[in-house]
CSV table of C-alpha atoms and ligand atoms in Angstrom, one decimal:
chain,number,residue,atom,x,y,z
L,1,UNK,CA,-5.4,36.6,13.7
L,2,UNK,CA,-4.6,36.2,10.1
L,3,UNK,CA,-7.3,37.8,8.0
L,4,UNK,CA,-8.1,35.7,4.9
L,5,UNK,CA,-11.4,35.7,3.0
L,6,UNK,CA,-12.9,33.4,0.4
L,7,UNK,CA,-11.8,34.4,-3.2
L,8,UNK,CA,-8.7,36.2,-1.9
L,9,UNK,CA,-5.8,35.9,-4.3
L,10,UNK,CA,-2.6,35.2,-2.4
L,11,UNK,CA,1.0,34.4,-3.2
L,12,UNK,CA,2.0,31.3,-1.4
L,13,UNK,CA,5.2,29.2,-1.0
L,14,UNK,CA,4.6,25.5,-0.9
L,15,UNK,CA,6.5,24.2,2.1
L,16,UNK,CA,5.2,20.7,2.5
L,17,UNK,CA,2.7,18.2,1.1
L,18,UNK,CA,-0.3,16.4,2.6
L,19,UNK,CA,-1.1,12.7,2.8
L,20,UNK,CA,-3.0,12.9,-0.5
L,21,UNK,CA,-0.2,14.8,-2.3
L,22,UNK,CA,-1.7,18.3,-2.2
L,23,UNK,CA,0.8,21.1,-1.6
L,24,UNK,CA,0.7,22.8,1.7
L,25,UNK,CA,1.3,26.6,1.9
L,26,UNK,CA,1.5,28.4,5.2
L,27,UNK,CA,0.4,31.9,5.7
L,28,UNK,CA,2.2,33.7,8.6
L,29,UNK,CA,0.8,36.4,10.7
L,30,UNK,CA,3.4,39.1,11.4
L,31,UNK,CA,2.9,38.7,15.1
L,32,UNK,CA,3.5,35.0,14.9
L,33,UNK,CA,6.4,35.1,12.5
L,34,UNK,CA,9.0,35.0,15.3
L,35,UNK,CA,7.0,32.6,17.4
L,36,UNK,CA,8.9,29.3,17.6
L,37,UNK,CA,6.5,27.5,19.9
L,38,UNK,CA,4.8,25.8,17.0
L,39,UNK,CA,4.2,22.1,16.4
L,40,UNK,CA,7.8,21.4,15.9
L,41,UNK,CA,11.0,23.0,17.3
L,42,UNK,CA,12.1,25.9,15.1
L,43,UNK,CA,9.0,25.9,13.0
L,44,UNK,CA,6.6,28.8,13.0
L,45,UNK,CA,2.9,28.4,13.4
L,46,UNK,CA,0.8,29.5,10.5
L,47,UNK,CA,-2.5,29.2,8.7
L,48,UNK,CA,-2.5,26.2,6.4
L,49,UNK,CA,-3.8,26.2,2.8
L,50,UNK,CA,-4.0,23.0,0.8
L,51,UNK,CA,-3.4,23.5,-2.9
L,52,UNK,CA,-3.7,20.7,-5.4
L,53,UNK,CA,-1.2,20.2,-8.3
L,54,UNK,CA,1.7,22.0,-6.5
L,55,UNK,CA,4.9,20.6,-5.2
L,56,UNK,CA,7.3,21.6,-2.4
L,57,UNK,CA,9.2,24.7,-3.5
L,58,UNK,CA,6.7,26.1,-5.9
L,59,UNK,CA,5.9,29.8,-5.5
L,60,UNK,CA,2.3,30.3,-6.7
L,61,UNK,CA,-0.6,32.5,-7.0
L,62,UNK,CA,-3.6,30.9,-5.3
L,63,UNK,CA,-7.3,31.7,-5.0
L,64,UNK,CA,-8.9,30.8,-1.6
L,65,UNK,CA,-11.9,28.6,-2.4
L,66,UNK,CA,-12.9,27.2,1.0
L,67,UNK,CA,-12.1,28.2,4.6
L,68,UNK,CA,-12.3,26.2,7.8
L,69,UNK,CA,-11.3,27.4,11.2
L,70,UNK,CA,-7.7,26.3,11.2
L,71,UNK,CA,-7.1,25.6,7.5
L,72,UNK,CA,-8.4,26.2,4.0
L,73,UNK,CA,-8.2,25.1,0.4
L,74,UNK,CA,-6.8,27.1,-2.5
L,75,UNK,CA,-6.9,26.7,-6.2
L,76,UNK,CA,-3.7,27.1,-8.2
L,77,UNK,CA,-4.0,30.1,-10.5
L,78,UNK,CA,-0.5,30.5,-11.7
L,79,UNK,CA,3.0,29.2,-10.8
L,80,UNK,CA,5.1,32.3,-10.3
L,81,UNK,CA,8.3,30.3,-9.8
L,82,UNK,CA,8.6,26.6,-10.4
L,83,UNK,CA,10.1,24.4,-7.7
L,84,UNK,CA,13.5,22.9,-8.5
L,85,UNK,CA,11.9,19.5,-7.8
L,86,UNK,CA,9.1,20.0,-10.4
L,87,UNK,CA,9.4,17.7,-13.4
L,88,UNK,CA,7.1,16.6,-16.3
L,89,UNK,CA,5.1,13.5,-15.3
L,90,UNK,CA,6.1,10.5,-17.5
L,91,UNK,CA,2.5,9.4,-17.7
L,92,UNK,CA,0.1,11.6,-19.7
L,93,UNK,CA,-2.9,10.7,-17.6
L,94,UNK,CA,-1.2,10.9,-14.1
L,95,UNK,CA,-3.4,13.8,-13.1
L,96,UNK,CA,-6.7,12.2,-14.1
L,97,UNK,CA,-5.9,8.9,-12.6
L,98,UNK,CA,-4.8,10.1,-9.2
L,99,UNK,CA,-2.8,6.9,-8.5
L,100,UNK,CA,0.6,8.6,-9.0
L,101,UNK,CA,0.1,11.9,-7.2
L,102,UNK,CA,3.8,12.6,-7.0
L,103,UNK,CA,4.9,11.9,-10.6
L,104,UNK,CA,5.5,15.6,-11.2
L,105,UNK,CA,8.1,15.7,-8.5
L,106,UNK,CA,11.6,14.3,-9.0
L,107,UNK,CA,12.2,11.0,-7.3
L,108,UNK,CA,14.8,12.2,-4.7
L,109,UNK,CA,12.3,14.9,-3.6
L,110,UNK,CA,9.6,12.3,-3.3
L,111,UNK,CA,11.8,10.2,-1.0
L,112,UNK,CA,12.6,13.3,1.1
L,113,UNK,CA,9.0,14.2,1.4
L,114,UNK,CA,8.0,10.7,2.5
L,115,UNK,CA,10.8,10.4,5.0
L,116,UNK,CA,10.0,13.8,6.5
L,117,UNK,CA,6.4,13.0,6.8
L,118,UNK,CA,7.2,9.9,8.8
L,119,UNK,CA,9.7,11.8,11.0
L,120,UNK,CA,7.2,14.6,11.6
L,121,UNK,CA,4.4,12.2,12.6
L,122,UNK,CA,6.6,10.1,14.9
L,123,UNK,CA,7.6,13.4,16.6
L,124,UNK,CA,4.2,15.1,16.7
L,125,UNK,CA,1.9,12.2,17.3
L,126,UNK,CA,4.3,9.5,18.6
L,127,UNK,CA,6.3,11.8,20.9
L,128,UNK,CA,9.5,10.2,19.6
L,129,UNK,CA,12.5,12.4,19.2
L,130,UNK,CA,15.6,10.4,20.1
L,131,UNK,CA,15.9,7.4,17.9
L,132,UNK,CA,18.0,6.4,14.9
L,133,UNK,CA,16.4,7.2,11.5
L,134,UNK,CA,18.2,5.0,9.0
L,135,UNK,CA,18.2,6.5,5.4
L,136,UNK,CA,15.1,5.8,3.4
L,137,UNK,CA,15.4,2.9,0.9
L,138,UNK,CA,14.3,4.0,-2.5
L,139,UNK,CA,14.3,2.1,-5.8
L,140,UNK,CA,17.2,2.4,-8.3
L,141,UNK,CA,14.6,2.1,-11.2
L,142,UNK,CA,11.3,3.3,-9.7
L,143,UNK,CA,9.1,2.1,-12.7
L,144,UNK,CA,7.2,-1.1,-13.7
L,145,UNK,CA,7.5,-2.3,-10.1
L,146,UNK,CA,3.9,-3.5,-9.4
L,147,UNK,CA,3.4,-7.3,-9.6
L,148,UNK,CA,-0.4,-7.0,-9.4
L,149,UNK,CA,-2.7,-5.0,-11.6
L,150,UNK,CA,-6.5,-4.7,-11.3
L,151,UNK,CA,-8.0,-3.0,-14.4
L,152,UNK,CA,-11.6,-2.0,-14.4
L,153,UNK,CA,-13.4,-2.6,-17.8
L,154,UNK,CA,-16.1,-0.3,-19.3
L,155,UNK,CA,-17.4,1.3,-22.5
L,156,UNK,CA,-16.7,4.7,-24.0
L,157,UNK,CA,-19.4,6.9,-25.5
L,158,UNK,CA,-19.2,5.2,-28.9
L,159,UNK,CA,-19.6,1.8,-27.2
L,160,UNK,CA,-16.0,0.6,-27.6
L,161,UNK,CA,-14.7,-1.6,-24.8
L,162,UNK,CA,-12.1,0.2,-22.8
L,163,UNK,CA,-10.0,-0.6,-19.8
L,164,UNK,CA,-7.5,1.3,-17.7
L,165,UNK,CA,-8.3,2.9,-14.4
L,166,UNK,CA,-11.0,4.8,-12.6
L,167,UNK,CA,-10.7,8.6,-12.9
L,168,UNK,CA,-9.8,9.9,-9.4
L,169,UNK,CA,-12.6,9.4,-6.9
L,170,UNK,CA,-15.2,8.2,-9.5
L,171,UNK,CA,-16.0,4.9,-11.2
L,172,UNK,CA,-15.6,6.4,-14.8
L,173,UNK,CA,-13.2,4.1,-16.7
L,174,UNK,CA,-10.5,5.9,-18.5
L,175,UNK,CA,-8.7,4.0,-21.3
L,176,UNK,CA,-5.0,3.7,-21.1
L,177,UNK,CA,-2.6,1.3,-22.9
L,178,UNK,CA,0.3,1.7,-20.6
L,179,UNK,CA,0.7,2.1,-16.9
L,180,UNK,CA,4.3,3.0,-16.1
L,181,UNK,CA,4.2,1.5,-12.6
L,182,UNK,CA,2.9,-1.9,-13.7
L,183,UNK,CA,5.0,-4.8,-15.0
L,184,UNK,CA,4.7,-4.7,-18.8
L,185,UNK,CA,3.1,-8.1,-19.1
L,186,UNK,CA,0.0,-6.7,-17.2
L,187,UNK,CA,-0.7,-4.3,-20.1
L,188,UNK,CA,-0.2,-7.1,-22.6
L,189,UNK,CA,-2.7,-9.3,-20.8
L,190,UNK,CA,-5.2,-6.5,-20.6
L,191,UNK,CA,-5.0,-5.9,-24.4
L,192,UNK,CA,-5.5,-9.6,-25.1
L,193,UNK,CA,-8.5,-9.8,-22.8
L,194,UNK,CA,-10.1,-6.8,-24.4
L,195,UNK,CA,-9.5,-8.3,-27.8
L,196,UNK,CA,-11.1,-11.6,-26.7
L,197,UNK,CA,-14.2,-9.6,-25.4
L,198,UNK,CA,-14.6,-7.8,-28.8
L,199,UNK,CA,-14.2,-11.0,-30.8
L,200,UNK,CA,-16.6,-13.0,-28.7
L,201,UNK,CA,-19.0,-10.0,-28.3
L,202,UNK,CA,-18.7,-10.1,-24.5
L,203,UNK,CA,-20.0,-6.9,-22.8
L,204,UNK,CA,-18.3,-5.1,-19.9
L,205,UNK,CA,-20.2,-4.9,-16.7
L,206,UNK,CA,-22.1,-1.7,-16.2
L,207,UNK,CA,-22.6,-0.7,-12.6
L,208,UNK,CA,-25.6,1.6,-13.2
L,209,UNK,CA,-27.8,-1.0,-15.0
L,210,UNK,CA,-26.2,-4.0,-13.3
L,211,UNK,CA,-25.8,-5.6,-16.8
L,212,UNK,CA,-22.9,-7.0,-18.7
L,213,UNK,CA,-20.2,-9.5,-17.7
L,214,UNK,CA,-16.6,-8.4,-17.2
L,215,UNK,CA,-15.9,-6.2,-14.2
L,216,UNK,CA,-12.1,-6.3,-13.7
L,217,UNK,CA,-9.0,-7.9,-15.1
L,218,UNK,CA,-6.6,-9.0,-12.4
L,219,UNK,CA,-3.0,-9.9,-13.4
L,220,UNK,CA,-0.3,-11.1,-11.1
L,221,UNK,CA,3.3,-12.0,-11.9
L,222,UNK,CA,6.1,-13.7,-10.1
L,223,UNK,CA,9.2,-11.4,-10.1
L,224,UNK,CA,11.8,-14.1,-9.9
L,225,UNK,CA,9.8,-16.8,-11.7
L,226,UNK,CA,8.2,-14.8,-14.5
L,227,UNK,CA,5.0,-16.8,-13.9
L,228,UNK,CA,1.8,-15.0,-14.8
L,229,UNK,CA,-1.7,-15.4,-13.4
L,230,UNK,CA,-4.9,-13.9,-14.8
L,231,UNK,CA,-8.2,-13.7,-13.0
L,232,UNK,CA,-11.3,-12.3,-14.8
L,233,UNK,CA,-13.8,-10.9,-12.4
L,234,UNK,CA,-17.3,-11.4,-13.8
L,235,UNK,CA,-20.9,-10.7,-12.9
L,236,UNK,CA,-22.1,-14.3,-13.4
L,237,UNK,CA,-21.5,-17.7,-11.9
L,238,UNK,CA,-20.6,-19.2,-15.3
L,239,UNK,CA,-17.9,-18.3,-17.7
L,240,UNK,CA,-18.5,-18.1,-21.5
L,241,UNK,CA,-16.0,-18.6,-24.4
L,242,UNK,CA,-13.3,-20.3,-22.1
L,243,UNK,CA,-11.4,-21.9,-25.0
L,244,UNK,CA,-11.1,-18.6,-26.9
L,245,UNK,CA,-9.8,-16.9,-23.8
L,246,UNK,CA,-7.2,-19.6,-23.1
L,247,UNK,CA,-6.1,-19.4,-26.8
L,248,UNK,CA,-5.8,-15.6,-26.6
L,249,UNK,CA,-3.7,-15.7,-23.4
L,250,UNK,CA,-1.4,-18.7,-23.6
L,251,UNK,CA,0.9,-17.1,-26.2
L,252,UNK,CA,1.9,-14.5,-23.6
L,253,UNK,CA,5.3,-15.6,-22.2
L,254,UNK,CA,5.1,-16.9,-18.6
L,255,UNK,CA,1.3,-17.6,-18.7
L,256,UNK,CA,0.8,-20.1,-15.9
L,257,UNK,CA,-2.8,-19.8,-14.5
L,258,UNK,CA,-6.1,-18.5,-15.7
L,259,UNK,CA,-9.0,-18.1,-13.3
L,260,UNK,CA,-12.4,-16.3,-13.1
L,261,UNK,CA,-14.0,-15.0,-10.0
L,262,UNK,CA,-17.8,-14.5,-9.8
L,263,UNK,CA,-18.8,-11.3,-8.1
L,264,UNK,CA,-22.5,-10.7,-8.4
L,265,UNK,CA,-22.6,-8.0,-5.6
L,266,UNK,CA,-23.1,-4.3,-6.1
L,267,UNK,CA,-19.9,-3.5,-4.3
L,268,UNK,CA,-16.6,-1.7,-4.5
L,269,UNK,CA,-14.8,-4.9,-3.5
L,270,UNK,CA,-13.1,-6.1,-6.7
L,271,UNK,CA,-12.8,-9.8,-6.2
L,272,UNK,CA,-15.6,-12.3,-5.4
L,273,UNK,CA,-15.1,-14.7,-2.5
L,274,UNK,CA,-13.9,-17.6,-4.7
L,275,UNK,CA,-11.8,-18.1,-7.8
L,276,UNK,CA,-12.4,-20.9,-10.3
L,277,UNK,CA,-9.6,-22.3,-12.3
L,278,UNK,CA,-10.0,-22.3,-16.1
L,279,UNK,CA,-6.5,-23.3,-17.2
L,280,UNK,CA,-3.1,-24.0,-15.7
L,281,UNK,CA,-1.7,-24.2,-12.1
L,282,UNK,CA,-3.7,-23.5,-8.9
L,283,UNK,CA,-1.2,-20.8,-8.0
L,284,UNK,CA,1.9,-19.0,-9.2
L,285,UNK,CA,5.2,-19.1,-7.4
L,286,UNK,CA,7.5,-16.3,-6.4
L,287,UNK,CA,10.6,-16.0,-4.2
L,288,UNK,CA,11.6,-13.5,-1.5
L,289,UNK,CA,15.2,-14.2,-0.5
L,290,UNK,CA,15.5,-18.0,-0.6
L,291,UNK,CA,11.9,-18.7,0.4
L,292,UNK,CA,9.4,-19.8,-2.2
L,293,UNK,CA,5.8,-18.7,-1.9
L,294,UNK,CA,2.6,-20.0,-3.5
L,295,UNK,CA,0.4,-17.1,-4.4
L,296,UNK,CA,-3.3,-17.8,-5.1
L,297,UNK,CA,-5.7,-15.3,-6.7
L,298,UNK,CA,-7.4,-14.2,-3.5
L,299,UNK,CA,-4.6,-13.9,-1.0
L,300,UNK,CA,-2.6,-10.8,0.0
L,301,UNK,CA,0.9,-10.5,-1.4
L,302,UNK,CA,3.1,-7.4,-1.3
L,303,UNK,CA,3.0,-5.6,-4.6
L,304,UNK,CA,6.6,-4.4,-4.9
L,305,UNK,CA,8.8,-7.5,-4.9
L,306,UNK,CA,12.1,-5.6,-5.0
L,307,UNK,CA,11.4,-3.4,-2.0
L,308,UNK,CA,9.6,-6.2,-0.1
L,309,UNK,CA,12.8,-8.2,0.0
L,310,UNK,CA,14.6,-5.2,1.4
L,311,UNK,CA,11.9,-4.5,3.9
L,312,UNK,CA,11.8,-8.1,5.2
L,313,UNK,CA,15.6,-8.1,5.5
L,314,UNK,CA,15.4,-5.0,7.6
L,315,UNK,CA,12.6,-6.5,9.7
L,316,UNK,CA,14.9,-9.5,10.3
L,317,UNK,CA,17.9,-7.3,11.2
L,318,UNK,CA,15.7,-5.3,13.6
L,319,UNK,CA,14.3,-8.5,15.2
L,320,UNK,CA,17.8,-10.0,15.2
L,321,UNK,CA,16.5,-13.3,16.7
L,322,UNK,CA,18.6,-15.8,18.6
L,323,UNK,CA,18.2,-19.5,18.0
L,324,UNK,CA,16.0,-19.9,21.1
L,325,UNK,CA,13.8,-16.9,20.6
L,326,UNK,CA,10.0,-17.2,20.4
L,327,UNK,CA,8.5,-14.8,17.9
L,328,UNK,CA,4.9,-13.8,17.2
L,329,UNK,CA,4.3,-12.5,13.7
L,330,UNK,CA,0.9,-10.7,13.9
L,331,UNK,CA,-1.1,-9.9,10.8
L,332,UNK,CA,1.0,-12.5,9.0
L,333,UNK,CA,-0.9,-12.8,5.7
L,334,UNK,CA,0.5,-15.9,3.8
L,335,UNK,CA,3.3,-16.2,6.3
L,336,UNK,CA,5.8,-14.1,4.4
L,337,UNK,CA,7.6,-12.5,7.3
L,338,UNK,CA,7.1,-15.5,9.6
L,339,UNK,CA,9.0,-17.8,7.2
L,340,UNK,CA,11.7,-15.2,6.7
L,341,UNK,CA,12.2,-15.0,10.5
L,342,UNK,CA,11.9,-18.8,11.2
L,343,UNK,CA,15.3,-19.6,9.7
L,344,UNK,CA,17.0,-17.7,12.5
L,345,UNK,CA,14.5,-18.2,15.4
L,346,UNK,CA,13.5,-20.9,17.8
L,347,UNK,CA,9.8,-20.9,17.2
L,348,UNK,CA,7.5,-18.6,15.2
L,349,UNK,CA,3.8,-18.2,15.6
L,350,UNK,CA,1.8,-16.4,12.9
L,351,UNK,CA,-1.7,-14.9,13.3
L,352,UNK,CA,-3.9,-13.8,10.4
L,353,UNK,CA,-7.7,-13.0,10.1
L,354,UNK,CA,-8.2,-14.6,6.6
L,355,UNK,CA,-8.5,-18.4,6.9
L,356,UNK,CA,-7.4,-19.0,3.3
L,357,UNK,CA,-4.2,-17.0,3.9
L,358,UNK,CA,-3.4,-19.2,6.9
L,359,UNK,CA,-3.9,-22.3,4.6
L,360,UNK,CA,-1.4,-20.7,2.2
L,361,UNK,CA,0.9,-19.9,5.0
L,362,UNK,CA,0.9,-23.6,6.2
L,363,UNK,CA,1.5,-24.8,2.6
L,364,UNK,CA,4.3,-22.3,2.2
L,365,UNK,CA,6.0,-23.6,5.4
L,366,UNK,CA,5.6,-27.1,4.0
L,367,UNK,CA,7.1,-26.5,0.6
L,368,UNK,CA,10.1,-24.7,2.1
L,369,UNK,CA,10.6,-27.5,4.7
L,370,UNK,CA,10.2,-25.0,7.6
L,371,UNK,CA,9.0,-26.8,10.8
L,372,UNK,CA,9.4,-24.3,13.6
L,373,UNK,CA,6.3,-22.2,12.6
L,374,UNK,CA,2.7,-22.5,13.7
L,375,UNK,CA,-0.2,-20.4,12.2
L,376,UNK,CA,-3.5,-19.4,13.8
L,377,UNK,CA,-6.5,-18.0,11.9
L,378,UNK,CA,-8.2,-15.3,13.9
L,379,UNK,CA,-7.9,-11.7,15.1
L,380,UNK,CA,-4.5,-10.9,16.5
L,381,UNK,CA,-6.2,-9.0,19.4
L,382,UNK,CA,-8.1,-12.2,20.3
L,383,UNK,CA,-5.6,-15.0,19.6
L,384,UNK,CA,-2.5,-13.5,21.3
L,385,UNK,CA,-4.3,-12.7,24.7
L,386,UNK,CA,-6.0,-16.1,24.6
L,387,UNK,CA,-2.8,-18.1,24.0
L,388,UNK,CA,-1.0,-16.0,26.6
L,389,UNK,CA,-3.7,-16.5,29.2
L,390,UNK,CA,-4.6,-20.2,28.6
L,391,UNK,CA,-1.4,-21.7,27.4
L,392,UNK,CA,1.0,-19.2,29.0
L,393,UNK,CA,2.9,-18.8,25.7
L,394,UNK,CA,5.7,-16.4,25.9
L,395,UNK,CA,7.2,-14.0,23.3
L,396,UNK,CA,10.7,-12.7,23.1
L,397,UNK,CA,10.0,-10.7,20.0
L,398,UNK,CA,6.7,-9.5,18.5
L,399,UNK,CA,6.4,-8.4,14.9
L,400,UNK,CA,3.2,-6.6,13.8
L,401,UNK,CA,2.3,-5.6,10.2
L,402,UNK,CA,-1.2,-4.3,10.4
L,403,UNK,CA,-3.4,-2.9,7.7
L,404,UNK,CA,-3.8,0.9,7.4
L,405,UNK,CA,-6.0,1.3,10.5
L,406,UNK,CA,-3.1,0.1,12.7
L,407,UNK,CA,-3.3,-2.2,15.7
L,408,UNK,CA,-6.2,-2.6,18.0
L,409,UNK,CA,-5.5,-0.8,21.3
L,410,UNK,CA,-6.3,-4.0,23.2
L,411,UNK,CA,-3.6,-5.8,21.3
L,412,UNK,CA,-1.1,-3.1,22.2
L,413,UNK,CA,-2.1,-3.5,25.9
L,414,UNK,CA,-1.6,-7.2,25.6
L,415,UNK,CA,1.9,-6.8,24.1
L,416,UNK,CA,2.8,-4.4,26.9
L,417,UNK,CA,1.7,-6.9,29.5
L,418,UNK,CA,3.6,-9.8,27.8
L,419,UNK,CA,6.7,-7.5,27.7
L,420,UNK,CA,8.7,-9.0,24.8
L,421,UNK,CA,12.2,-7.6,24.7
L,422,UNK,CA,11.6,-6.2,21.2
L,423,UNK,CA,8.6,-5.1,19.1
L,424,UNK,CA,9.2,-4.7,15.4
L,425,UNK,CA,6.4,-2.6,13.9
L,426,UNK,CA,6.1,-2.8,10.1
L,427,UNK,CA,3.5,-0.2,8.9
L,428,UNK,CA,2.0,1.0,5.7
L,429,UNK,CA,0.4,4.1,7.4
L,430,UNK,CA,2.7,6.4,9.3
L,431,UNK,CA,-0.3,8.2,11.0
L,432,UNK,CA,-1.5,5.0,12.8
L,433,UNK,CA,2.1,3.9,13.3
L,434,UNK,CA,2.8,7.1,15.2
L,435,UNK,CA,-0.4,6.7,17.3
L,436,UNK,CA,0.6,3.1,18.2
L,437,UNK,CA,4.2,4.1,19.0
L,438,UNK,CA,2.8,6.6,21.5
L,439,UNK,CA,0.7,3.9,23.2
L,440,UNK,CA,3.7,1.5,23.3
L,441,UNK,CA,5.9,4.1,24.7
L,442,UNK,CA,3.4,4.9,27.5
L,443,UNK,CA,3.7,1.1,28.3
L,444,UNK,CA,7.5,1.3,28.7
L,445,UNK,CA,8.7,0.7,25.2
L,446,UNK,CA,11.2,3.1,23.5
L,447,UNK,CA,11.5,3.7,19.8
L,448,UNK,CA,15.1,3.1,19.0
L,449,UNK,CA,15.2,2.9,15.2
L,450,UNK,CA,13.0,3.6,12.2
L,451,UNK,CA,13.6,3.2,8.5
L,452,UNK,CA,11.3,4.0,5.5
L,453,UNK,CA,11.0,1.8,2.4
L,454,UNK,CA,9.5,3.3,-0.8
L,455,UNK,CA,7.2,0.4,-1.7
L,456,UNK,CA,5.0,2.6,-3.9
L,457,UNK,CA,7.1,5.1,-5.9
L,458,UNK,CA,5.1,8.1,-7.4
L,459,UNK,CA,2.2,7.5,-5.0
L,460,UNK,CA,2.0,9.0,-1.5
L,461,UNK,CA,2.3,5.6,0.2
L,462,UNK,CA,5.2,4.8,2.4
L,463,UNK,CA,6.2,1.7,4.4
L,464,UNK,CA,8.1,2.0,7.7
L,465,UNK,CA,9.9,-0.5,9.8
L,466,UNK,CA,10.4,0.5,13.5
L,467,UNK,CA,12.2,-1.2,16.3
L,468,UNK,CA,11.0,-0.6,19.9
L,469,UNK,CA,12.7,-2.1,23.0
L,470,UNK,CA,11.7,-2.2,26.6
W,501,SAH,N1,2.7,-9.5,6.8
W,501,SAH,C1,2.0,-9.8,5.6
W,501,SAH,C2,0.6,-9.2,5.5
W,501,SAH,C3,0.5,-7.7,5.8
W,501,SAH,S1,-1.0,-7.0,5.3
W,501,SAH,C4,2.9,-9.5,4.4
W,501,SAH,O1,3.8,-8.8,4.5
W,501,SAH,O2,2.6,-10.0,3.4
W,501,SAH,C5,-2.0,-7.1,6.8
W,501,SAH,C6,-2.7,-8.4,7.0
W,501,SAH,O3,-3.5,-8.3,8.2
W,501,SAH,C7,-3.7,-8.8,5.9
W,501,SAH,O4,-3.3,-10.1,5.5
W,501,SAH,C8,-5.0,-8.8,6.7
W,501,SAH,O5,-5.9,-9.8,6.2
W,501,SAH,C9,-4.6,-9.0,8.1
W,501,SAH,N2,-5.5,-8.6,9.2
W,501,SAH,C10,-6.4,-7.5,9.2
W,501,SAH,N3,-7.0,-7.3,10.4
W,501,SAH,C11,-6.5,-8.3,11.2
W,501,SAH,C12,-6.7,-8.7,12.6
W,501,SAH,N4,-7.5,-8.0,13.3
W,501,SAH,N5,-6.0,-9.7,13.1
W,501,SAH,C13,-5.1,-10.4,12.3
W,501,SAH,N6,-4.9,-10.2,11.0
W,501,SAH,C14,-5.6,-9.1,10.4
């Protein structure tokens, strides 16, 4: 056994990084150092230490601060030798914010790290070793990519109104004028709203006392159209000083819609359950490929438009539908992937749990003149089995794009019993993707291809598109 105690000072080489961007150092016992029977072929087993603020390749001096049976946590004391991949973070508050946990690593190394993580999980958890891994798709310019910003609003110690982000794992608002991953217009809107609040003496909402008005500033923008939507989330059912707000915002180029959303709950959920229009259009438009989408304040829409287009094209290539094929697009949101596939398929069915998103999906089909799609509101794991049992609907191809928790096991069982010739799995969480690939492979499916898309540069998030066939 490796003999490590709390407060030991050790020299560690960072070999990998964890889900939350901590460096991983391995400590090898001499007796184990030639043991190649570890988790992966050719890799030695070792004791794992998680060390914040380090990157792959750093050699560092670490103090052991917490020990569990099979792993521990270390505090970085000193970097003995900096990794070749270490760079200076562009954002001065990257460490405090905790959104961009990888900003101190060069972009190429970020991409390698993400792709390796997916590969490792698919092997270790998914049991998949023989498939084609297409090269990860990164961004040429991995900055200012987000089309949606949600800024919390608060007060500093002197009582000035501030807005920016929550300090990692807290609800303390930290002021920042610029966020390098947001579109520039979002910061412009934020500044104008703060100005309006000061001039009209409008107080930010304070969670502790449950007093004050403005909770969050939501900004969305259309990448191709340049249209801008603002939604102010407030702790009231009525909205004061509307005219002054409109006046403050309409000079911003692209301003198209202004909303407010009442949220009177003591909750972490940002938006309320409705959005009330103050000025402008009911929605903004954007395009993915040649399809136009209506985006309303409350519906889900992918945050990185450049990479979304590449992801959907890859999903379409993987599905490669014929003109007669019946496709089910499960977890379809506002029908983005469904409409993308419909142009090449016989019939597409979309299933989504949020009824408003289904309304948007139907409207999106209508404005694009797409008639071979039908949408159902409900749980994928309920609608698909029901339609299969009662109406005997078939599926040649099934596409799933679930939230982070992955697919319900009963849904995977249903897919296995329907036996579509292809399953295209789009995932924002490689851990649940790997778990579900394992279940599908036990049901006879084989993972033949995977490709990662960097939808969230500088963060630890990664999107993967997999093709499984029977
Ligand atoms: N494919 C869409 C949305 C993906 S996000 C796009 O690319 O834009 C995942 C979606 O799954 C969300 O819209 C969420 O509301 C929905 N969802 C979550 N659980 C669900 C379930 N059990 N059944 C159907 N949809 C669900």
